[in-house]
Amino acid sequence: MYGLYLEKDEVVQITISVAAISLALGIVFAGADGMLAYPREFLFFLAPLVVTVGSGFILHEMAHKLVAIYYGAQAKFRMWTQGLLFMLATSFFGILFAAPGAVYIYSNKISKRQNGIISIAGPALNVVLMLFFIALEFLAPIRQFFSFLLLSGSDFAPFGIGGGVLSVWRFGAAMNIMLALFNMIPAFPLDGSKVFAWNKFIWIGAVGALLVLGALIISPGIVIGWGMMLLLFLVLSKLLFG
Ligand SMILES: [Zn+2]
């Protein structure tokens, strides 16, 4: 078995990725105009994003890493600089392309089944975190007001944003379901492609369960939104990776 520990450069790359994903998401919700109009509030807004979405991102990647190590592979998080910059660029258009990097697995003896289980561990972790945030929403709700959310707030009601108020845990639950659904798209190099290659029925079951959860927690419209994302990524993946 290889080392469980994180190397220093890996910690640096994870930290940069979490900062970037939180910043990109902040820009998606505040808009460039909101960020410039209320820079101090924007900085405070990044804290709940790191806690709910940054943690969802780190723990998702660490779930892949730990399962891969369990199977005797070496696994390292590697930042993807182009993807990170692309994510920041698209955030100005209100789109979060949540792929600043990924865990790379170094082994020549990982089976399709093991690779599928390593891959599904990430989205599964997001579901666990979603349940945790739903529990927190009932036990210790946190509401924070941000002026810039008032400008666009009504658009984000399904994500726990309304009247300029962010319901932190409800937002965290919605975003973790989104992270899981995004990653389960069966287009290379997303997790879904490896789960699909391992077992189509498990993929269908997992996506079906996630869509039901998404419809309940966010809105039924998420099913159509995910379907459109699926088509887009299947086309993009074909164009980029053949
Ligand atoms: Zn993943």
PDB file of C-alpha atoms and ligand atoms in Angstrom:
ATOM      1  CA  MET A   1       0.000   0.000   0.000  1.00  0.00           C
ATOM      2  CA  TYR A   2       1.216   3.485  -0.899  1.00  0.00           C
ATOM      3  CA  GLY A   3       1.232   6.467   1.459  1.00  0.00           C
ATOM      4  CA  LEU A   4      -2.066   7.911   2.641  1.00  0.00           C
ATOM      5  CA  TYR A   5      -0.578  11.306   3.234  1.00  0.00           C
ATOM      6  CA  LEU A   6      -0.965  14.446   1.148  1.00  0.00           C
ATOM      7  CA  GLU A   7       2.154  15.938  -0.332  1.00  0.00           C
ATOM      8  CA  LYS A   8       2.832  19.614   0.119  1.00  0.00           C
ATOM      9  CA  ASP A   9       2.280  20.494  -3.555  1.00  0.00           C
ATOM     10  CA  GLU A  10      -0.985  18.531  -3.491  1.00  0.00           C
ATOM     11  CA  VAL A  11      -2.239  20.578  -0.524  1.00  0.00           C
ATOM     12  CA  VAL A  12      -1.270  23.778  -2.371  1.00  0.00           C
ATOM     13  CA  GLN A  13      -3.131  22.658  -5.515  1.00  0.00           C
ATOM     14  CA  ILE A  14      -6.245  21.641  -3.528  1.00  0.00           C
ATOM     15  CA  THR A  15      -6.215  24.989  -1.698  1.00  0.00           C
ATOM     16  CA  ILE A  16      -5.950  26.954  -4.954  1.00  0.00           C
ATOM     17  CA  SER A  17      -8.756  24.844  -6.487  1.00  0.00           C
ATOM     18  CA  VAL A  18     -11.064  25.417  -3.501  1.00  0.00           C
ATOM     19  CA  ALA A  19     -10.359  29.163  -3.561  1.00  0.00           C
ATOM     20  CA  ALA A  20     -11.035  29.239  -7.309  1.00  0.00           C
ATOM     21  CA  ILE A  21     -14.272  27.208  -7.158  1.00  0.00           C
ATOM     22  CA  SER A  22     -15.577  29.409  -4.306  1.00  0.00           C
ATOM     23  CA  LEU A  23     -14.623  32.597  -6.149  1.00  0.00           C
ATOM     24  CA  ALA A  24     -16.216  31.370  -9.401  1.00  0.00           C
ATOM     25  CA  LEU A  25     -19.422  30.428  -7.571  1.00  0.00           C
ATOM     26  CA  GLY A  26     -19.433  33.807  -5.805  1.00  0.00           C
ATOM     27  CA  ILE A  27     -19.230  35.533  -9.192  1.00  0.00           C
ATOM     28  CA  VAL A  28     -22.054  33.326 -10.560  1.00  0.00           C
ATOM     29  CA  PHE A  29     -24.397  34.436  -7.760  1.00  0.00           C
ATOM     30  CA  ALA A  30     -23.213  38.048  -7.272  1.00  0.00           C
ATOM     31  CA  GLY A  31     -22.484  38.869 -10.902  1.00  0.00           C
ATOM     32  CA  ALA A  32     -19.464  41.005 -11.813  1.00  0.00           C
ATOM     33  CA  ASP A  33     -21.560  44.133 -11.126  1.00  0.00           C
ATOM     34  CA  GLY A  34     -22.619  42.902  -7.669  1.00  0.00           C
ATOM     35  CA  MET A  35     -19.029  41.981  -6.781  1.00  0.00           C
ATOM     36  CA  LEU A  36     -17.744  45.437  -7.804  1.00  0.00           C
ATOM     37  CA  ALA A  37     -20.618  47.316  -6.141  1.00  0.00           C
ATOM     38  CA  TYR A  38     -20.236  45.507  -2.778  1.00  0.00           C
ATOM     39  CA  PRO A  39     -16.614  44.232  -2.588  1.00  0.00           C
ATOM     40  CA  ARG A  40     -16.594  43.846   1.223  1.00  0.00           C
ATOM     41  CA  GLU A  41     -19.866  41.908   1.298  1.00  0.00           C
ATOM     42  CA  PHE A  42     -18.585  39.811  -1.602  1.00  0.00           C
ATOM     43  CA  LEU A  43     -15.546  38.767   0.475  1.00  0.00           C
ATOM     44  CA  PHE A  44     -17.814  37.757   3.393  1.00  0.00           C
ATOM     45  CA  PHE A  45     -19.999  35.842   0.919  1.00  0.00           C
ATOM     46  CA  LEU A  46     -17.020  33.614   0.054  1.00  0.00           C
ATOM     47  CA  ALA A  47     -16.922  32.149   3.598  1.00  0.00           C
ATOM     48  CA  PRO A  48     -20.236  30.210   3.408  1.00  0.00           C
ATOM     49  CA  LEU A  49     -19.279  29.137  -0.135  1.00  0.00           C
ATOM     50  CA  VAL A  50     -15.978  27.645   1.081  1.00  0.00           C
ATOM     51  CA  VAL A  51     -17.777  25.908   3.983  1.00  0.00           C
ATOM     52  CA  THR A  52     -20.547  24.361   1.860  1.00  0.00           C
ATOM     53  CA  VAL A  53     -19.150  23.982  -1.673  1.00  0.00           C
ATOM     54  CA  GLY A  54     -15.390  24.083  -1.014  1.00  0.00           C
ATOM     55  CA  SER A  55     -15.822  21.279   1.517  1.00  0.00           C
ATOM     56  CA  GLY A  56     -18.030  19.374  -0.960  1.00  0.00           C
ATOM     57  CA  PHE A  57     -15.264  19.639  -3.542  1.00  0.00           C
ATOM     58  CA  ILE A  58     -12.369  18.611  -1.235  1.00  0.00           C
ATOM     59  CA  LEU A  59     -14.218  15.706   0.378  1.00  0.00           C
ATOM     60  CA  HIS A  60     -15.410  14.467  -3.042  1.00  0.00           C
ATOM     61  CA  GLU A  61     -11.790  14.360  -4.283  1.00  0.00           C
ATOM     62  CA  MET A  62     -10.508  12.790  -1.049  1.00  0.00           C
ATOM     63  CA  ALA A  63     -13.169  10.064  -1.319  1.00  0.00           C
ATOM     64  CA  HIS A  64     -11.751   9.129  -4.756  1.00  0.00           C
ATOM     65  CA  LYS A  65      -8.227   9.218  -3.359  1.00  0.00           C
ATOM     66  CA  LEU A  66      -8.936   7.058  -0.313  1.00  0.00           C
ATOM     67  CA  VAL A  67     -10.828   4.375  -2.249  1.00  0.00           C
ATOM     68  CA  ALA A  68      -8.054   4.309  -4.888  1.00  0.00           C
ATOM     69  CA  ILE A  69      -5.417   3.893  -2.166  1.00  0.00           C
ATOM     70  CA  TYR A  70      -7.560   1.150  -0.616  1.00  0.00           C
ATOM     71  CA  TYR A  71      -7.314  -0.683  -3.973  1.00  0.00           C
ATOM     72  CA  GLY A  72      -3.519  -0.383  -3.852  1.00  0.00           C
ATOM     73  CA  ALA A  73      -3.181   2.444  -6.375  1.00  0.00           C
ATOM     74  CA  GLN A  74      -1.322   5.692  -5.967  1.00  0.00           C
ATOM     75  CA  ALA A  75      -3.658   8.686  -6.199  1.00  0.00           C
ATOM     76  CA  LYS A  76      -2.868  12.382  -6.304  1.00  0.00           C
ATOM     77  CA  PHE A  77      -4.965  15.497  -6.766  1.00  0.00           C
ATOM     78  CA  ARG A  78      -3.760  17.522  -9.730  1.00  0.00           C
ATOM     79  CA  MET A  79      -4.985  21.019 -10.481  1.00  0.00           C
ATOM     80  CA  TRP A  80      -5.968  21.616 -14.106  1.00  0.00           C
ATOM     81  CA  THR A  81      -4.859  25.199 -14.812  1.00  0.00           C
ATOM     82  CA  GLN A  82      -6.769  25.586 -18.112  1.00  0.00           C
ATOM     83  CA  GLY A  83      -9.948  24.164 -16.536  1.00  0.00           C
ATOM     84  CA  LEU A  84      -9.528  26.465 -13.548  1.00  0.00           C
ATOM     85  CA  LEU A  85      -9.171  29.562 -15.752  1.00  0.00           C
ATOM     86  CA  PHE A  86     -12.067  28.396 -17.958  1.00  0.00           C
ATOM     87  CA  MET A  87     -14.189  27.998 -14.798  1.00  0.00           C
ATOM     88  CA  LEU A  88     -13.390  31.578 -13.688  1.00  0.00           C
ATOM     89  CA  ALA A  89     -14.091  32.933 -17.195  1.00  0.00           C
ATOM     90  CA  THR A  90     -17.495  31.202 -17.554  1.00  0.00           C
ATOM     91  CA  SER A  91     -18.522  32.323 -14.045  1.00  0.00           C
ATOM     92  CA  PHE A  92     -18.867  35.873 -15.437  1.00  0.00           C
ATOM     93  CA  PHE A  93     -21.599  34.477 -17.721  1.00  0.00           C
ATOM     94  CA  GLY A  94     -23.408  32.848 -14.791  1.00  0.00           C
ATOM     95  CA  ILE A  95     -22.111  29.328 -15.515  1.00  0.00           C
ATOM     96  CA  LEU A  96     -20.127  27.206 -13.052  1.00  0.00           C
ATOM     97  CA  PHE A  97     -17.969  24.628 -14.809  1.00  0.00           C
ATOM     98  CA  ALA A  98     -16.907  22.897 -11.581  1.00  0.00           C
ATOM     99  CA  ALA A  99     -13.752  21.116 -12.753  1.00  0.00           C
ATOM    100  CA  PRO A 100     -10.595  22.864 -11.524  1.00  0.00           C
ATOM    101  CA  GLY A 101      -8.778  19.556 -11.194  1.00  0.00           C
ATOM    102  CA  ALA A 102      -9.139  15.870 -10.382  1.00  0.00           C
ATOM    103  CA  VAL A 103      -7.566  12.932  -8.605  1.00  0.00           C
ATOM    104  CA  TYR A 104      -5.242  11.049 -10.950  1.00  0.00           C
ATOM    105  CA  ILE A 105      -4.770   7.362 -10.318  1.00  0.00           C
ATOM    106  CA  TYR A 106      -1.456   5.674 -10.972  1.00  0.00           C
ATOM    107  CA  SER A 107      -1.792   1.915 -11.216  1.00  0.00           C
ATOM    108  CA  ASN A 108      -1.817  -0.747 -13.934  1.00  0.00           C
ATOM    109  CA  LYS A 109      -3.934  -3.235 -12.039  1.00  0.00           C
ATOM    110  CA  ILE A 110      -7.171  -1.335 -11.413  1.00  0.00           C
ATOM    111  CA  SER A 111     -10.184  -3.179 -12.848  1.00  0.00           C
ATOM    112  CA  LYS A 112     -13.230  -1.566 -14.473  1.00  0.00           C
ATOM    113  CA  ARG A 113     -15.213  -2.449 -11.373  1.00  0.00           C
ATOM    114  CA  GLN A 114     -12.634  -0.899  -8.998  1.00  0.00           C
ATOM    115  CA  ASN A 115     -12.429   2.206 -11.189  1.00  0.00           C
ATOM    116  CA  GLY A 116     -16.237   2.452 -11.112  1.00  0.00           C
ATOM    117  CA  ILE A 117     -16.301   2.212  -7.311  1.00  0.00           C
ATOM    118  CA  ILE A 118     -13.464   4.767  -6.979  1.00  0.00           C
ATOM    119  CA  SER A 119     -15.482   7.077  -9.254  1.00  0.00           C
ATOM    120  CA  ILE A 120     -18.876   6.706  -7.553  1.00  0.00           C
ATOM    121  CA  ALA A 121     -17.300   7.399  -4.128  1.00  0.00           C
ATOM    122  CA  GLY A 122     -17.034  11.139  -4.941  1.00  0.00           C
ATOM    123  CA  PRO A 123     -20.716  11.771  -5.777  1.00  0.00           C
ATOM    124  CA  ALA A 124     -21.715   9.456  -2.876  1.00  0.00           C
ATOM    125  CA  LEU A 125     -19.712  11.674  -0.521  1.00  0.00           C
ATOM    126  CA  ASN A 126     -21.645  14.716  -1.804  1.00  0.00           C
ATOM    127  CA  VAL A 127     -24.921  12.943  -0.926  1.00  0.00           C
ATOM    128  CA  VAL A 128     -23.654  12.308   2.621  1.00  0.00           C
ATOM    129  CA  LEU A 129     -22.702  15.976   2.920  1.00  0.00           C
ATOM    130  CA  MET A 130     -26.119  16.969   1.540  1.00  0.00           C
ATOM    131  CA  LEU A 131     -27.837  14.952   4.296  1.00  0.00           C
ATOM    132  CA  PHE A 132     -25.557  16.579   6.873  1.00  0.00           C
ATOM    133  CA  PHE A 133     -26.471  20.073   5.621  1.00  0.00           C
ATOM    134  CA  ILE A 134     -30.205  19.219   5.630  1.00  0.00           C
ATOM    135  CA  ALA A 135     -29.847  18.145   9.270  1.00  0.00           C
ATOM    136  CA  LEU A 136     -28.046  21.421  10.065  1.00  0.00           C
ATOM    137  CA  GLU A 137     -30.814  23.387   8.304  1.00  0.00           C
ATOM    138  CA  PHE A 138     -33.281  21.916  10.825  1.00  0.00           C
ATOM    139  CA  LEU A 139     -31.008  22.045  13.878  1.00  0.00           C
ATOM    140  CA  ALA A 140     -29.066  25.284  13.452  1.00  0.00           C
ATOM    141  CA  PRO A 141     -30.204  27.326  10.441  1.00  0.00           C
ATOM    142  CA  ILE A 142     -27.976  30.224   9.360  1.00  0.00           C
ATOM    143  CA  ARG A 143     -29.385  33.117   7.343  1.00  0.00           C
ATOM    144  CA  GLN A 144     -27.093  35.830   5.951  1.00  0.00           C
ATOM    145  CA  PHE A 145     -28.123  38.958   4.077  1.00  0.00           C
ATOM    146  CA  PHE A 146     -26.106  40.171   1.084  1.00  0.00           C
ATOM    147  CA  SER A 147     -27.060  43.357  -0.778  1.00  0.00           C
ATOM    148  CA  PHE A 148     -26.031  42.010  -4.183  1.00  0.00           C
ATOM    149  CA  LEU A 149     -28.290  38.976  -3.787  1.00  0.00           C
ATOM    150  CA  LEU A 150     -31.248  41.341  -3.606  1.00  0.00           C
ATOM    151  CA  LEU A 151     -30.538  42.393  -7.190  1.00  0.00           C
ATOM    152  CA  SER A 152     -30.846  38.861  -8.590  1.00  0.00           C
ATOM    153  CA  GLY A 153     -32.154  36.917  -5.574  1.00  0.00           C
ATOM    154  CA  SER A 154     -35.505  35.801  -6.925  1.00  0.00           C
ATOM    155  CA  ASP A 155     -33.766  33.792  -9.650  1.00  0.00           C
ATOM    156  CA  PHE A 156     -32.086  31.534  -7.110  1.00  0.00           C
ATOM    157  CA  ALA A 157     -34.979  30.650  -4.795  1.00  0.00           C
ATOM    158  CA  PRO A 158     -34.555  26.873  -5.427  1.00  0.00           C
ATOM    159  CA  PHE A 159     -30.972  27.178  -4.126  1.00  0.00           C
ATOM    160  CA  GLY A 160     -31.940  28.741  -0.796  1.00  0.00           C
ATOM    161  CA  ILE A 161     -31.485  32.353  -1.871  1.00  0.00           C
ATOM    162  CA  GLY A 162     -34.443  34.719  -1.623  1.00  0.00           C
ATOM    163  CA  GLY A 163     -35.014  38.379  -0.742  1.00  0.00           C
ATOM    164  CA  GLY A 164     -31.262  38.912  -0.540  1.00  0.00           C
ATOM    165  CA  VAL A 165     -30.939  36.242   2.162  1.00  0.00           C
ATOM    166  CA  LEU A 166     -28.718  33.180   1.835  1.00  0.00           C
ATOM    167  CA  SER A 167     -29.943  30.110   3.773  1.00  0.00           C
ATOM    168  CA  VAL A 168     -26.456  28.672   4.176  1.00  0.00           C
ATOM    169  CA  TRP A 169     -27.210  24.965   4.840  1.00  0.00           C
ATOM    170  CA  ARG A 170     -30.095  24.743   2.369  1.00  0.00           C
ATOM    171  CA  PHE A 171     -27.780  26.253  -0.235  1.00  0.00           C
ATOM    172  CA  GLY A 172     -25.053  23.760   0.737  1.00  0.00           C
ATOM    173  CA  ALA A 173     -27.462  20.830   0.353  1.00  0.00           C
ATOM    174  CA  ALA A 174     -28.577  22.048  -3.097  1.00  0.00           C
ATOM    175  CA  MET A 175     -25.013  22.638  -4.282  1.00  0.00           C
ATOM    176  CA  ASN A 176     -23.808  19.204  -3.169  1.00  0.00           C
ATOM    177  CA  ILE A 177     -26.626  17.524  -5.092  1.00  0.00           C
ATOM    178  CA  MET A 178     -25.588  19.639  -8.091  1.00  0.00           C
ATOM    179  CA  LEU A 179     -21.930  18.564  -7.691  1.00  0.00           C
ATOM    180  CA  ALA A 180     -23.011  14.905  -7.578  1.00  0.00           C
ATOM    181  CA  LEU A 181     -25.316  15.249 -10.600  1.00  0.00           C
ATOM    182  CA  PHE A 182     -22.704  17.154 -12.629  1.00  0.00           C
ATOM    183  CA  ASN A 183     -20.032  14.546 -11.948  1.00  0.00           C
ATOM    184  CA  MET A 184     -22.346  11.652 -12.831  1.00  0.00           C
ATOM    185  CA  ILE A 185     -22.682  12.865 -16.439  1.00  0.00           C
ATOM    186  CA  PRO A 186     -21.311   9.860 -18.397  1.00  0.00           C
ATOM    187  CA  ALA A 187     -18.907  11.909 -20.512  1.00  0.00           C
ATOM    188  CA  PHE A 188     -15.143  11.468 -20.238  1.00  0.00           C
ATOM    189  CA  PRO A 189     -13.353  12.523 -18.013  1.00  0.00           C
ATOM    190  CA  LEU A 190     -16.267  12.922 -15.540  1.00  0.00           C
ATOM    191  CA  ASP A 191     -16.892  10.251 -12.864  1.00  0.00           C
ATOM    192  CA  GLY A 192     -20.122   9.158 -14.554  1.00  0.00           C
ATOM    193  CA  SER A 193     -18.222   7.834 -17.590  1.00  0.00           C
ATOM    194  CA  LYS A 194     -16.298   5.345 -15.417  1.00  0.00           C
ATOM    195  CA  VAL A 195     -19.397   4.295 -13.448  1.00  0.00           C
ATOM    196  CA  PHE A 196     -21.261   3.791 -16.757  1.00  0.00           C
ATOM    197  CA  ALA A 197     -18.370   1.724 -18.176  1.00  0.00           C
ATOM    198  CA  TRP A 198     -18.424  -0.459 -15.041  1.00  0.00           C
ATOM    199  CA  ASN A 199     -22.166  -1.066 -14.726  1.00  0.00           C
ATOM    200  CA  LYS A 200     -24.974   0.709 -16.639  1.00  0.00           C
ATOM    201  CA  PHE A 201     -27.635  -0.379 -14.160  1.00  0.00           C
ATOM    202  CA  ILE A 202     -25.774   1.067 -11.185  1.00  0.00           C
ATOM    203  CA  TRP A 203     -25.272   4.273 -13.171  1.00  0.00           C
ATOM    204  CA  ILE A 204     -29.012   4.484 -14.012  1.00  0.00           C
ATOM    205  CA  GLY A 205     -29.962   3.738 -10.384  1.00  0.00           C
ATOM    206  CA  ALA A 206     -27.563   6.330  -8.983  1.00  0.00           C
ATOM    207  CA  VAL A 207     -28.579   9.052 -11.463  1.00  0.00           C
ATOM    208  CA  GLY A 208     -32.274   8.259 -10.929  1.00  0.00           C
ATOM    209  CA  ALA A 209     -31.869   8.596  -7.147  1.00  0.00           C
ATOM    210  CA  LEU A 210     -29.903  11.846  -7.537  1.00  0.00           C
ATOM    211  CA  LEU A 211     -32.531  13.323  -9.875  1.00  0.00           C
ATOM    212  CA  VAL A 212     -35.308  12.472  -7.398  1.00  0.00           C
ATOM    213  CA  LEU A 213     -33.306  14.090  -4.574  1.00  0.00           C
ATOM    214  CA  GLY A 214     -32.586  17.104  -6.793  1.00  0.00           C
ATOM    215  CA  ALA A 215     -36.271  17.462  -7.722  1.00  0.00           C
ATOM    216  CA  LEU A 216     -37.249  17.311  -4.024  1.00  0.00           C
ATOM    217  CA  ILE A 217     -34.528  19.553  -2.613  1.00  0.00           C
ATOM    218  CA  ILE A 218     -33.988  22.026  -5.467  1.00  0.00           C
ATOM    219  CA  SER A 219     -36.826  21.902  -7.996  1.00  0.00           C
ATOM    220  CA  PRO A 220     -38.308  19.448 -10.539  1.00  0.00           C
ATOM    221  CA  GLY A 221     -36.805  21.685 -13.259  1.00  0.00           C
ATOM    222  CA  ILE A 222     -33.410  20.230 -12.335  1.00  0.00           C
ATOM    223  CA  VAL A 223     -34.287  17.066 -14.288  1.00  0.00           C
ATOM    224  CA  ILE A 224     -34.623  19.051 -17.538  1.00  0.00           C
ATOM    225  CA  GLY A 225     -31.533  21.142 -16.672  1.00  0.00           C
ATOM    226  CA  TRP A 226     -29.480  17.995 -16.103  1.00  0.00           C
ATOM    227  CA  GLY A 227     -30.757  16.459 -19.351  1.00  0.00           C
ATOM    228  CA  MET A 228     -29.572  19.537 -21.255  1.00  0.00           C
ATOM    229  CA  MET A 229     -26.188  19.409 -19.481  1.00  0.00           C
ATOM    230  CA  LEU A 230     -25.949  15.711 -20.414  1.00  0.00           C
ATOM    231  CA  LEU A 231     -26.426  16.468 -24.123  1.00  0.00           C
ATOM    232  CA  LEU A 232     -23.964  19.371 -24.033  1.00  0.00           C
ATOM    233  CA  PHE A 233     -21.248  17.325 -22.324  1.00  0.00           C
ATOM    234  CA  LEU A 234     -21.724  14.273 -24.531  1.00  0.00           C
ATOM    235  CA  VAL A 235     -21.140  16.529 -27.567  1.00  0.00           C
ATOM    236  CA  LEU A 236     -18.173  18.343 -25.919  1.00  0.00           C
ATOM    237  CA  SER A 237     -16.572  15.086 -24.800  1.00  0.00           C
ATOM    238  CA  LYS A 238     -16.887  13.619 -28.335  1.00  0.00           C
ATOM    239  CA  LEU A 239     -15.306  16.754 -29.820  1.00  0.00           C
ATOM    240  CA  LEU A 240     -12.436  16.951 -27.283  1.00  0.00           C
ATOM    241  CA  PHE A 241     -11.647  13.303 -26.563  1.00  0.00           C
ATOM    242  CA  GLY A 242     -13.117  11.440 -29.553  1.00  0.00           C
TER     243      GLY A 242
HETATM  244 ZN    ZN B   1     -15.179  13.032  -8.966  1.00  0.00          ZN
END
